[in-house]
PDB file of C-alpha atoms in Angstrom:
ATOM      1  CA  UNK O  28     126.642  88.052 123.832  1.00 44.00           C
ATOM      2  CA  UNK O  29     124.000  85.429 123.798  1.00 51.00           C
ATOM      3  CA  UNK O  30     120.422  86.834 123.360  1.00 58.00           C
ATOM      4  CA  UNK O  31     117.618  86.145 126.330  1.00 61.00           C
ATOM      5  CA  UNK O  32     118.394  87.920 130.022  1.00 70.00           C
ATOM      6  CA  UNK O  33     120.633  90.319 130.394  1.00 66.00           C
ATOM      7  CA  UNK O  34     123.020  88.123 133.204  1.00 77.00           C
ATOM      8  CA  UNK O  35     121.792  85.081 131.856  1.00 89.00           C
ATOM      9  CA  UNK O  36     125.103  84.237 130.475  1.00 91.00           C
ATOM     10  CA  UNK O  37     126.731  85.137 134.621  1.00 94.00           C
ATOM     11  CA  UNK O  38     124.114  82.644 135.614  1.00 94.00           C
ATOM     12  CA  UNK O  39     124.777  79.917 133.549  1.00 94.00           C
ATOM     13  CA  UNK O  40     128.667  80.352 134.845  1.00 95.00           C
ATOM     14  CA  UNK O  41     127.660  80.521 138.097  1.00 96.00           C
ATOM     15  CA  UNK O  42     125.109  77.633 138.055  1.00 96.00           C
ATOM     16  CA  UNK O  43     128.462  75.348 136.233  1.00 96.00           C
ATOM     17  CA  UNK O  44     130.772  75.870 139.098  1.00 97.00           C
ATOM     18  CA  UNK O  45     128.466  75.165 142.134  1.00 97.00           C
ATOM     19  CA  UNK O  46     127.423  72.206 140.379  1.00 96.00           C
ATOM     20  CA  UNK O  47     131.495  71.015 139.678  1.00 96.00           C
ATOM     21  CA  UNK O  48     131.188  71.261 143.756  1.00 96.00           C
ATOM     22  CA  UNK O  49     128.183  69.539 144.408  1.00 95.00           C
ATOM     23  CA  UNK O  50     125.240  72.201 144.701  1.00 94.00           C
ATOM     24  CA  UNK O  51     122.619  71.996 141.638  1.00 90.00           C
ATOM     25  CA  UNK O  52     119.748  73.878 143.388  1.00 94.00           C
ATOM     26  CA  UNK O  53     119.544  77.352 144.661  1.00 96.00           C
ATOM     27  CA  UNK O  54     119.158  76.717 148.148  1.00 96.00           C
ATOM     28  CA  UNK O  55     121.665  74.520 148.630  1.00 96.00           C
ATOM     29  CA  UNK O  56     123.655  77.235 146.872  1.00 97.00           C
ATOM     30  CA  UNK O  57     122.386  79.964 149.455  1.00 97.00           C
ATOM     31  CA  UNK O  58     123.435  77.175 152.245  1.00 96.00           C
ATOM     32  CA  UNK O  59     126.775  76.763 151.335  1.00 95.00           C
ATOM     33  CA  UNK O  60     126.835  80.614 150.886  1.00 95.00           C
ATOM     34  CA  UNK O  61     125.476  81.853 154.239  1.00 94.00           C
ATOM     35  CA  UNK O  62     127.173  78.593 156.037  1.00 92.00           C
ATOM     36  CA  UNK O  63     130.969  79.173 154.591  1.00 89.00           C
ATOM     37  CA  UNK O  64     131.070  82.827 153.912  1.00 84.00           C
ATOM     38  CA  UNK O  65     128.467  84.366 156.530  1.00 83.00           C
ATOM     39  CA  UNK O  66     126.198  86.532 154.359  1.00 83.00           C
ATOM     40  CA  UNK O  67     122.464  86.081 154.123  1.00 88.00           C
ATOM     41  CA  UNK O  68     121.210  85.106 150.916  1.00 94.00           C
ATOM     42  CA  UNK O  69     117.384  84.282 150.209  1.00 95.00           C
ATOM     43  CA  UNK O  70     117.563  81.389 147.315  1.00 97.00           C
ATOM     44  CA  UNK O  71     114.864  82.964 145.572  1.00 97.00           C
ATOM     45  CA  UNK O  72     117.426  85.210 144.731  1.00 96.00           C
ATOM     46  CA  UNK O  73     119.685  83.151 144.105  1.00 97.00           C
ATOM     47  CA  UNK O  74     117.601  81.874 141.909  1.00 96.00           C
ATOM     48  CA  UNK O  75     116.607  84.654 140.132  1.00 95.00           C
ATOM     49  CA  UNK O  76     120.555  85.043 139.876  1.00 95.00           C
ATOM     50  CA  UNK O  77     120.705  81.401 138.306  1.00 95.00           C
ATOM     51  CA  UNK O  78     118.161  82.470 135.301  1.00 93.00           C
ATOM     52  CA  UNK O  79     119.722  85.887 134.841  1.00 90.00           C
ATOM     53  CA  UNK O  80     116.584  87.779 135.629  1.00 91.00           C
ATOM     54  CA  UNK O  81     118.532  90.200 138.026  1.00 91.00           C
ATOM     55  CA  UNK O  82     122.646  90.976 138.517  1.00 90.00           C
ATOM     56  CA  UNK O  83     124.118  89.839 142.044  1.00 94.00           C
ATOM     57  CA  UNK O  84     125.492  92.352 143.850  1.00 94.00           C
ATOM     58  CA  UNK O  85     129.518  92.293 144.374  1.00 93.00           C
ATOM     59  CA  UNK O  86     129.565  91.262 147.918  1.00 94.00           C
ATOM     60  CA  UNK O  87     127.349  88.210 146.306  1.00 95.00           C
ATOM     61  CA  UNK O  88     129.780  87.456 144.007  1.00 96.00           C
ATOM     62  CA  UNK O  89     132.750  87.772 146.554  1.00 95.00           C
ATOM     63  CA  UNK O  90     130.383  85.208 148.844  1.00 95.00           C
ATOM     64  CA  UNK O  91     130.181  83.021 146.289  1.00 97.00           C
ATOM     65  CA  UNK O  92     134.197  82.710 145.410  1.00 97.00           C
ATOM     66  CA  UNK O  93     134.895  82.230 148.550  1.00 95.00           C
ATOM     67  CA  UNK O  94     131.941  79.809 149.807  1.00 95.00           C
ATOM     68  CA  UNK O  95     132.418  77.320 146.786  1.00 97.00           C
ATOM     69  CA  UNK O  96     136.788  78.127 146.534  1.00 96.00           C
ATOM     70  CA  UNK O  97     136.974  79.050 143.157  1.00 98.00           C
ATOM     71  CA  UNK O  98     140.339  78.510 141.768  1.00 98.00           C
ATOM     72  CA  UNK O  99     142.418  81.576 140.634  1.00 98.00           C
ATOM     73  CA  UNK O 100     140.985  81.237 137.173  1.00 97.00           C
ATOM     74  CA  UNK O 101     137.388  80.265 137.820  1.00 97.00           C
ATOM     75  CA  UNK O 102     137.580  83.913 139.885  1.00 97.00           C
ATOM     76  CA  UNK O 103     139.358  85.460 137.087  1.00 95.00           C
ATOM     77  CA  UNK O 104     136.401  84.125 134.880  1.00 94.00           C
ATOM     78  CA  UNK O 105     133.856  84.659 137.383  1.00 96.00           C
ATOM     79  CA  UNK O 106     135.050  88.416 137.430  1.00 94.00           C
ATOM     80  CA  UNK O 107     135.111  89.127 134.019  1.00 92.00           C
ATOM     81  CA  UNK O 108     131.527  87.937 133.304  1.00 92.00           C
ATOM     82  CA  UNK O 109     130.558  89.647 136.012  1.00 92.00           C
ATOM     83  CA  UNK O 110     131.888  92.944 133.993  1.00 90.00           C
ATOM     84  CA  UNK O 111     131.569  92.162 130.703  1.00 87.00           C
ATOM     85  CA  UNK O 112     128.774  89.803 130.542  1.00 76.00           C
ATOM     86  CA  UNK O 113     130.421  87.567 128.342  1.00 68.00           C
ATOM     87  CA  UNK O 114     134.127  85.694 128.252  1.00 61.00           C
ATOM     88  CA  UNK O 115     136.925  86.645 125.745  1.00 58.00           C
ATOM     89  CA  UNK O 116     137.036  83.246 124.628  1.00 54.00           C
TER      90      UNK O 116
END
């Protein structure tokens, strides 16, 4: 585990795959979210997600698969950063 925020690492992860589709800023982020998977989302927060200061909830993260259609294995890594805040390899 890196040192700096806690979820920093989740962030970082999270921040990577929007970005492979497209979205490099938080509220197009939230837009995509709230648009393709129907849950409200502020960006500050998803900002504050982004930087690690705070841990999304799950219902976030489930949002967030399905809004940008992570892949099997970008879920499967998604998932275990979520838990473990950091990937087996």
């Amino acid at each position: 585990m890196t040192d700096g925020p806690p979820y920093r690492d989740l962030g970082k992860l999270m921040a990577a795959m929007a970005l492979k589709r497209l979205a490099s800023d938080p509220s197009t982020i939230a837009a995509r979210i709230r648009e393709a998977a129907d849950h409200a989302v502020d960006p500050e927060d998803v900002l504050d997600y982004l930087r690690g200061a705070r841990c999304p909830a799950p219902k976030f993260i489930s949002a967030f698969a399905d809004a940008f259609s992570l892949t099997v294995e970008e879920r499967r890594r998604l998932a275990w950063m979520y838990t473990f805040s950091e990937l087996p390899y």
